[in-house]
Amino acid sequence: MKNIRIIILVSLLLLVTAGMSIHAQERRTDSLAVESASFHPGYAAESVDQEALKHSSALDPQENLFGRFAGLWVMQNGGFAGDRDPDLFIRGRGTFRSAYPLVLVDGVERKLSSYTNAEIESVTVLKDGASLALFGMRGANGAILVTTKRGREEGFNVNVSYDRGLNQAFRIPKFLDGYGYAMAVNEASALDGDPWVYSQMDLDDYRSGEMPELFPTVDWFDEAFREFGSTTEFSADFSGGGDRAKYFVLLNYQNERGLFDQTNPDDRYSSELQYDRFNLRINTDIDLTSSAVLRVDVAGSIVDNQRPSTSTANIMKALYKVPSGVFPVKTVNNIWGGTSYYGNNPAALIAATGQYTSQSTKLNVHTTLFQDLDRWVEGLSAEASVAYDNSPTYYQRKQKDFLYESTSLERDPVTGVISDTIFAQYGSETDFETGNGLGWQNRSSAINGKLNYVRELETGLLTSALLYNQEMLIYTGQYNTYLYQDLSALASYAHMDKYFLNLSLTYGGNSMLPEENRYGIFPGVSAAWRISEESFLEESNLVSLLQLRASWGKNGNGSVIQNLEDQHYNSSGNYYFTDNLKSYSGIAEGFLASPGIMHASATKYDLGLDLQLLKQIDLTVDLFYEKRTGILSNSYWLASSVLGTVTPFNNDGVVENRGVDASLVWSAGSDDLNYYLGANFAFARNRVLEMNEPYLPHDYLKSTGRPVGQQFGLVTEGFFGDDEEIASAELHTFSPVRPGDIRYVDQNGDGEINQYDVVALGYASGVPEIYYSLSMGVNFKGIGLDLLLQGTGNQTGYLNTDGLFWPLRNQTGISAVSAGRWTPETAETATLPRLSMKENANNYRRNDIWLADVSYLKLRYLDLYFDLPVRVTERMKMSSFRIYLRGMNLFSIDALGVVDPEATGITYPTLASYHAGIRIGF
């Protein structure tokens, strides 16, 4: 209670003496929104509006953010529509726990992928500690603020758009055909010291291709994928208003049809990948009185998903792991191909296992009341809002099994004549087993209040605000309710439009922490000096804007495992009793209680420069530093395993993160010609200062002192050439080695190659240190071109995908990547180890062969459009008319080449797409 009294006292003092909001009308924004840097000099914040987002046809708004902001990392993932959320990071990664930023839509925490581009007015990214102090225990990872569109007093406006796109897999890995696979298996068996698996006559038959039912060559990706999928989006919005009311209404439909083929063999169901979404939004602003405005926002959507009953993930695993030469798609008996080992015929998994559908509905209601209190206190106003979201998902499954069979043969060992064909059947053709129900349900509610005070002085403007925010997020499952509560005081002073000071203080907490540590205090301060307003630059024709900024702030991250302060118990092994050996599962002690757990604290510093020259060149540069302490860490290695359970968690983790982000835009034009060139660049390097790392005998083994996610592996020094070299080399302990296996460097000189010879290699995984983009646009008399290139640098990936990079292990296939493998004939030039049919733990582990540079430069979008001249649209009673051709993810420049460097594992592929569309305004 003492802390609450202190924070209320300080908040009221700031409210009376200083300020935050800018103008009374501008204060009528989201209850928790912080306006862009143009409103708050001193903050490191960037905004883009709807016009900048219109050049991409991605259905997910997150995929429109590639390269848009200096300091926002957007990393693409594979996956079908509605399931390919890109990873978002602000200024890299400053923690070894979750680094996902806070996303607020109209001031309420919501999932950005559940919205459409057509309803978004602007997106703002907050990066520095001062602007993020407002969000208390949710501000440490940065914040993305999204504002939806609203009506204006401009009569009745209608905008209609239609977009049709074709998409295809960005890159498909190439696997060897049946003959190449059989040759590789024989090669691997011989190098393992075993006999050939396929005879020369088998190889000849594979090569001839005359008996595909016995010696198949199946391109499984070609069988399972069609060449193109498709997307469609239709939007119609209506906006307008008068003196007392304004409205914005959006109707939107989206769909995507996936790449899976073989989807309609049974007229009782379709197993096509389908995504359909209907969206509705109604935003209204009503002047209740001359001093009161009521805002009511209602948004809803219905999302239907359909796929084969077998999950997309398992189908993709089969595509990578089933070799091309082991069985045909179907046998001569028109039965699905397979063997006793391979029951995962990829085509059958798509076509013959049934259908899974789900339907998600979403309802968002958000009501805000704005009240001007000038009649009581000049410059005083208040806001209050309530929001409620509900999103259940229901599913229906029609599941069945399929019959499959293998085909083997007997042949004369001398003549090669096939004397008999043997069929063996597995599985069974079953009827549907159906099931349906509630998959999950997400609910949330928010209550916000804001008191604003503005006072104009002779030499400047004092403004302030006192805010209260409370949110509840409820997800399906135990320990899945999250409560947040914040009380904030904000103040700013602008002196002669030259000197700016912003202060903020938040007292906030959440329900995930123990009661005694549930709340924290988060201050922030920023300042700016607009040098261009000084007398010596005020009349300058060269310098339009020159501004220095500095900020400091403390932000929190209170996202921890629920109920850590309690002792946990887990299900354990079965206990058998009675003469019938009846069994029941037991309960075992889980990790020990972790009393005293607190939130992590991030202290952020920022120094920025804003420069505009000739009103054409805009440059923004920020240097930043962050030190995050109190990161939740494991401690199980601090106690002996004799303890018999997991030791408590603690707040010992410390990470520092520093770097620079910058943006540069040159724009110019005339009545007929307009153009711009832009670039964004960000570099962020983090370092783990403490993570409770266990004792390690050598410093080079430690992750402490290195970046989060630093890759480690063995250093190779070629391949063993013969048994004599193996006998004279250090003992390689992971598995027996043969000629063609990898030889490693003995880092500690103990004569053995083991886990103590691992060193840091390359950079971290997941989050690159460098993220940049290049953009340009030109418009000549209504004919325009816009494009954006986006790239990364200093990122290391682990190429361990079975079948693709690691061939033949566990009976998988083999791809064209293995062309550089060691053989006795290629010993001098080989870049990869020999083939092996065994597990071969020596070769297939982290080392400098499989740890590779996955940096890239991609063409994210290319938009060619034509706008009808105004004189023509006016005669046609239209306000605008645009047609366009557009491409997304059209190419990548990278060192990998065989698959998308952003999706090197087994996943539904990332897509390149080609669109045509039209937009008409009335």
Short mmCIF file of C-alpha atoms in Angstrom, two decimals, residues 51-52 55 68 616 664-670 672-679 773-789 859 861-865 867 882:
data_model
loop_
_atom_site.label_atom_id
_atom_site.label_comp_id
_atom_site.label_asym_id
_atom_site.label_seq_id
_atom_site.Cartn_x
_atom_site.Cartn_y
_atom_site.Cartn_z
CA GLU A 51 -0.47 4.28 -48.11
CA ALA A 52 2.93 2.73 -47.42
CA HIS A 55 2.05 -2.01 -52.09
CA ARG A 68 9.43 -0.93 -43.18
CA GLN A 616 13.99 16.35 -49.58
CA LEU A 664 17.45 7.56 -44.98
CA VAL A 665 14.88 8.79 -47.52
CA TRP A 666 15.37 11.05 -50.50
CA SER A 667 12.13 12.20 -52.11
CA ALA A 668 11.42 14.80 -54.74
CA GLY A 669 8.99 15.52 -57.49
CA SER A 670 6.80 17.80 -59.53
CA ASP A 672 4.11 14.96 -63.36
CA LEU A 673 7.03 13.12 -61.77
CA ASN A 674 7.53 11.98 -58.18
CA TYR A 675 10.15 9.60 -56.85
CA TYR A 676 11.89 8.46 -53.71
CA LEU A 677 14.81 6.31 -52.62
CA GLY A 678 14.94 4.90 -49.12
CA ALA A 679 17.09 2.70 -46.93
CA SER A 773 16.11 -2.77 -46.54
CA LEU A 774 16.30 -0.73 -49.73
CA SER A 775 13.20 0.80 -51.29
CA MET A 776 12.36 2.98 -54.25
CA GLY A 777 9.34 4.37 -55.99
CA VAL A 778 8.60 6.48 -59.03
CA ASN A 779 5.36 7.83 -60.46
CA PHE A 780 5.17 9.52 -63.85
CA LYS A 781 1.77 10.84 -64.83
CA GLY A 782 -0.02 8.09 -62.93
CA ILE A 783 2.24 5.21 -63.98
CA GLY A 784 4.12 4.05 -60.91
CA LEU A 785 6.62 1.50 -59.70
CA ASP A 786 7.41 0.63 -56.07
CA LEU A 787 9.75 -2.04 -54.79
CA LEU A 788 11.38 -3.10 -51.56
CA LEU A 789 14.46 -5.24 -51.06
CA LEU A 859 12.87 -8.78 -53.25
CA TYR A 861 7.58 -6.82 -53.27
CA LEU A 862 7.44 -5.22 -56.71
CA ASP A 863 4.35 -3.14 -57.50
CA LEU A 864 3.61 -1.75 -60.97
CA TYR A 865 0.44 0.37 -61.08
CA ASP A 867 -3.76 5.62 -61.70
CA ARG A 882 -5.90 2.13 -59.78
#
